[in-house]
XYZ file of C-alpha atoms in Angstrom:
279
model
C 58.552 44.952 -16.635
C 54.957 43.213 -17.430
C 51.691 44.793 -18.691
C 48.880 43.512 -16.535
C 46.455 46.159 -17.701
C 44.964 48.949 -16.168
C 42.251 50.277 -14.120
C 41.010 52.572 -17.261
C 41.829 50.253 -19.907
C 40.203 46.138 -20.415
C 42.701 44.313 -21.379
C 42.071 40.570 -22.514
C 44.005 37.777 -21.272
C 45.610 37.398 -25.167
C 45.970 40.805 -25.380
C 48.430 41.282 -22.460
C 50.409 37.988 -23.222
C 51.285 39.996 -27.068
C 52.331 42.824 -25.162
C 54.512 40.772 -22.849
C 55.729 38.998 -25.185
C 56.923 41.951 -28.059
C 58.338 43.521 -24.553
C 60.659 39.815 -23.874
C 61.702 39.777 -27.803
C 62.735 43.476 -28.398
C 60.605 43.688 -30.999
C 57.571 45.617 -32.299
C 54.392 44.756 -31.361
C 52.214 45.337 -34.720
C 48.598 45.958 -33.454
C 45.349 45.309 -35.800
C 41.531 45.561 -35.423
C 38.302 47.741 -36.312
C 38.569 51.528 -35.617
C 37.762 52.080 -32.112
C 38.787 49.156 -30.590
C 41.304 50.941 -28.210
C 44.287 50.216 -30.204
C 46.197 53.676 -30.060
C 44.906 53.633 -26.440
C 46.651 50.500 -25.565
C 50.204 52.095 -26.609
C 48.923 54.768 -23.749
C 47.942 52.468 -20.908
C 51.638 49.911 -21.777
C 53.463 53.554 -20.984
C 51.324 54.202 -18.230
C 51.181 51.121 -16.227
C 55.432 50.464 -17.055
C 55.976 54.164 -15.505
C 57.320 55.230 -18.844
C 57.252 58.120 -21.400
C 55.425 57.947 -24.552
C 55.608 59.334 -28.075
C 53.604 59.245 -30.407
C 53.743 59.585 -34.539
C 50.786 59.484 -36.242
C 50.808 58.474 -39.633
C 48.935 60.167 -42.214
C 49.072 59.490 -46.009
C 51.644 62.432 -46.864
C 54.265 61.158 -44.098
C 57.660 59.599 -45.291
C 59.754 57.507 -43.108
C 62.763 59.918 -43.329
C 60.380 62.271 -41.111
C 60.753 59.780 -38.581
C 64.238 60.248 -38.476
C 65.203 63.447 -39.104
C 64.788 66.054 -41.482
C 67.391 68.367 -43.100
C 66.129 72.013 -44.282
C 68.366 73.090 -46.835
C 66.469 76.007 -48.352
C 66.827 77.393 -44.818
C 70.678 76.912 -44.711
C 70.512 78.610 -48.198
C 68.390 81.864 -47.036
C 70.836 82.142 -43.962
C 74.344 81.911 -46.159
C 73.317 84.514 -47.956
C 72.360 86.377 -45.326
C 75.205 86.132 -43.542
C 73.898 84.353 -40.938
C 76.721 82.746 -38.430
C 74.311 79.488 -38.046
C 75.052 78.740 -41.486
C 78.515 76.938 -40.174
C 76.915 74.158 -38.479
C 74.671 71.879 -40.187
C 72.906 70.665 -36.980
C 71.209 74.044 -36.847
C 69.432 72.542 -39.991
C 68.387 69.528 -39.053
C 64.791 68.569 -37.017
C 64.882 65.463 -34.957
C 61.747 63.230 -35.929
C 60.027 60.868 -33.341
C 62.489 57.643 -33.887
C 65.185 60.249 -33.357
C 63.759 61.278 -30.001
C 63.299 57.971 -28.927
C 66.163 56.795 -29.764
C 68.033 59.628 -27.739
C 66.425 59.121 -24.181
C 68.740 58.372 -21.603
C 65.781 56.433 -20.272
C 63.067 53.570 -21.753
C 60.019 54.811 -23.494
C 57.182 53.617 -25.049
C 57.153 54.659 -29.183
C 53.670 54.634 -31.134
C 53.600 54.741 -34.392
C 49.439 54.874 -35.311
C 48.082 53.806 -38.047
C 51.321 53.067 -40.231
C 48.858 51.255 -43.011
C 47.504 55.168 -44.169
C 51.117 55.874 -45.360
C 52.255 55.151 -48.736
C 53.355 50.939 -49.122
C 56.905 51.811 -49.082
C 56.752 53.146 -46.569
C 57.192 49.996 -43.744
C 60.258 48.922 -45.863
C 61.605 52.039 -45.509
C 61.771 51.716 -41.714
C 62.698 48.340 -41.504
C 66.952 48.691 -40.626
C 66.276 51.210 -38.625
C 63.539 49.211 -35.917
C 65.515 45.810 -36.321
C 68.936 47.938 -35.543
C 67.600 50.303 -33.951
C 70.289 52.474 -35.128
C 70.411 55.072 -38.209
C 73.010 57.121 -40.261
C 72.448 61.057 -40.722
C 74.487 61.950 -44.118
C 74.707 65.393 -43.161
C 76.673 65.203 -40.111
C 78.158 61.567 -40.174
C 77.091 60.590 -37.491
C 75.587 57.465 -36.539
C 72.214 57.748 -34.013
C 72.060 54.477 -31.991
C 69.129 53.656 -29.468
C 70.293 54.550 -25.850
C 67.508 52.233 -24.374
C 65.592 50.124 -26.877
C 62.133 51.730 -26.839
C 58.851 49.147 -26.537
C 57.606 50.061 -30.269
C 54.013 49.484 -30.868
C 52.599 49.755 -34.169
C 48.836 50.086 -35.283
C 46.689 49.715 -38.300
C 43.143 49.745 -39.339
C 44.061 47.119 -42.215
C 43.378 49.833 -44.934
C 46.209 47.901 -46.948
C 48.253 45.152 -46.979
C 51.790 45.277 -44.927
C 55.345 44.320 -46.570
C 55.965 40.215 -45.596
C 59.338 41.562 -44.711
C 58.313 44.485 -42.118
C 55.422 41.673 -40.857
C 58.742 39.085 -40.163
C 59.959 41.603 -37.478
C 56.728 42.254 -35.555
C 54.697 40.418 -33.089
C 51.626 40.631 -33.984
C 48.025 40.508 -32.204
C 44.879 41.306 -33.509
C 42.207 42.803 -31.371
C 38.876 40.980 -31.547
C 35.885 42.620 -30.983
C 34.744 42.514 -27.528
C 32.065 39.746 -26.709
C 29.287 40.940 -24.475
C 30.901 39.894 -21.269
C 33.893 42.031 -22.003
C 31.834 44.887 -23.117
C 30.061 44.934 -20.271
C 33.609 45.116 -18.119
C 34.782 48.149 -20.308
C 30.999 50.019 -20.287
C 31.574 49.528 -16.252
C 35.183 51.488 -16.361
C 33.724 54.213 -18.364
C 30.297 54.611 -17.173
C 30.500 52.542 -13.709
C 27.134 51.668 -12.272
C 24.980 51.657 -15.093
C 21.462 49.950 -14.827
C 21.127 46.536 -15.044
C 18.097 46.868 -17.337
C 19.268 49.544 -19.321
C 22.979 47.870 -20.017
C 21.061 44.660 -21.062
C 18.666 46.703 -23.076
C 21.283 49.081 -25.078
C 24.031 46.190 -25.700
C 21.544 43.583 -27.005
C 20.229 46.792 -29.331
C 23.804 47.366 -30.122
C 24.614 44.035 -30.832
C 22.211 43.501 -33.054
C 22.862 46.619 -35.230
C 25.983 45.360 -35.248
C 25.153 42.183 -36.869
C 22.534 43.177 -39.326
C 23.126 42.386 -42.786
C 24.498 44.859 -45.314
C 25.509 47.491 -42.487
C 28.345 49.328 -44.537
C 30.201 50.663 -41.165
C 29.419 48.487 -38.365
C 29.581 51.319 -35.170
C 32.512 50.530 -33.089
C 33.125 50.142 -28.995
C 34.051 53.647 -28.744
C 31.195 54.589 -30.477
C 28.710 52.630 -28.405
C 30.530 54.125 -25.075
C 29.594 57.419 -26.769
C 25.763 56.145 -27.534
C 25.423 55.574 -23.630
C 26.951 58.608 -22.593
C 23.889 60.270 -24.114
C 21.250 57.663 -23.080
C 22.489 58.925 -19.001
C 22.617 62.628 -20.259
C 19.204 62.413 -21.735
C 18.267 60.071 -18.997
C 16.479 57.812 -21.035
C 15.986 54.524 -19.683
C 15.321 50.706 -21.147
C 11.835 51.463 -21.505
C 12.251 54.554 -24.042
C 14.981 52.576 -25.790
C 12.047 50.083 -26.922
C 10.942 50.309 -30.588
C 7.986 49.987 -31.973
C 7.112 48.754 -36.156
C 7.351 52.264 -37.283
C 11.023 52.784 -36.563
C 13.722 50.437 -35.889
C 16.775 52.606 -35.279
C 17.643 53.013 -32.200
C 17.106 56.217 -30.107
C 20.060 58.889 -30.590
C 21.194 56.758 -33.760
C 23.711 59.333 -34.777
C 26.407 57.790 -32.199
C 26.201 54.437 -33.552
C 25.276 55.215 -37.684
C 27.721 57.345 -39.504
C 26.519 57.370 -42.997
C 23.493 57.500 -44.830
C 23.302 54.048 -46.497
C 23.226 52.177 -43.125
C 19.953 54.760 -41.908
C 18.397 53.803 -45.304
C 19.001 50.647 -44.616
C 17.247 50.293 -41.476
C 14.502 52.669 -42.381
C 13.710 49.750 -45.702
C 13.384 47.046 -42.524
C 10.839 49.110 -40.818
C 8.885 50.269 -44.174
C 9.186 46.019 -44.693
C 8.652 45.013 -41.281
C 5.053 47.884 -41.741
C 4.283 45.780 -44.784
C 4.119 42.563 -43.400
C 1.628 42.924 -41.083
């Protein structure tokens, strides 16, 4: 069982050794970089080139850990005994299986994604740590004891909003996913948009690139982003020579893929009013 990549996904040569090597140690595989750098994707491509099942819990900032495993509704079992209900005599009527839960009980090895675990609350990676080092947990309700089947390939991401527990970081692998250098860009732009121009390719990245690297740029557009920037450079069927600009304007054409807020397009509209002034 080794990730080699796939035919819809660039992976780097580090990139598959960290996957490789969380799948040889049984243990998560913590992934970190920029938004849009293909991290949730990459939990999608492991499952699909290994032949297995995925599932995937996304994080937001109101999840708790507990949801992962299982959650008991009481005011439910409350309504139905006085009801009269018959379901009222077995707790596991009351009790919703959560993602580690459903991992845990395939007969068969799957891939489990838990995205973006850094928008939860800080306890929340402590709270989880027994259970993905054991892979086993206890439900009160029923006494039971829920212990992996197959011991799922667990891989974790997080757009660094905060800082991770020292303990929970002890029990990962972790990789962090650089943004690609031209040469790799150019290898993923060719698996999403395959046979783009020569001169328009060249054209767009170097724009991209430098946008990308211009001081004071409060979001810096991502590789998903630019992948969406050249999707509407072919449907508008511009080509390099209407992505030149001139001293009155130096954002790009169709800037709205690449700029998402209103300070960056200030920013470049002060170079062009300084660039005008210089001359």
């Amino acid at each position: 069982m080794k990730f080699e990549g796939t035919q819809s996904y660039v992976a780097t040569d580090d990139l598959k050794v960290a996957v490789n090597a969380a799948v040889t140690l049984e243990r998560p595989l913590l992934v970190k970089g920029e938004p849009g750098t293909g991290k949730t994707e990459l939990a999608r491509q492991v499952a699909q080139a290994l032949g297995l099942r995925m599932i995937e819990w996304n994080i937001k900032s109101t999840t708790k850990a507990q949801q992962g495993l299982y959650e008991y509704d009481a005011v439910s079992r409350l309504r139905d005994s006085q009801l009269g209900d018959e379901r009222v005599h077995d707790v596991r009527n009351y009790i919703k299986r959560g993602k580690l839960w459903e991992a845990f009980d395939s007969d068969d090895k799957v891939v489990l994604l838990i995205d973006e675990i850094d928008k939860a609350d800080i306890e929340f990676p402590n709270d989880l740590l027994q259970e993905l080092d054991r892979m086993e947990f206890f439900v009160y309700e029923t006494g039971e004891t829920i212990r992996a089947r197959q011991r799922p390939i667990v891989i974790i991401t997080s757009n660094n909003e905060k800082e991770l527990p020292d303990a929970f970081l002890r029990r990962c692998f972790f990789h962090y996913i650089r943004f690609p250098d031209h040469d790799t860009m150019r290898a993923i732009v060719e698996v999403h948009h395959p046979g783009l121009k020569e001169q328009l390719l060249t054209t767009a990245l170097t724009q991209f690139y430098e946008l990308r690297d211009t001081p004071g740029l409060k979001k810096k557009p991502s590789t998903s982003e630019v992948l969406d920037w050249l999707k509407l450079l072919l449907a508008e069927d511009l080509d390099a020579e209407d992505l030149r600009r001139d001293g009155k304007n130096a954002l790009p054409k169709l800037h709205g893929a690449l700029l998402k807020n209103e300070q960056d397009v200030h920013l470049f509209e002060r170079l062009a009013f300084m660039a005008r002034s210089q001359r």
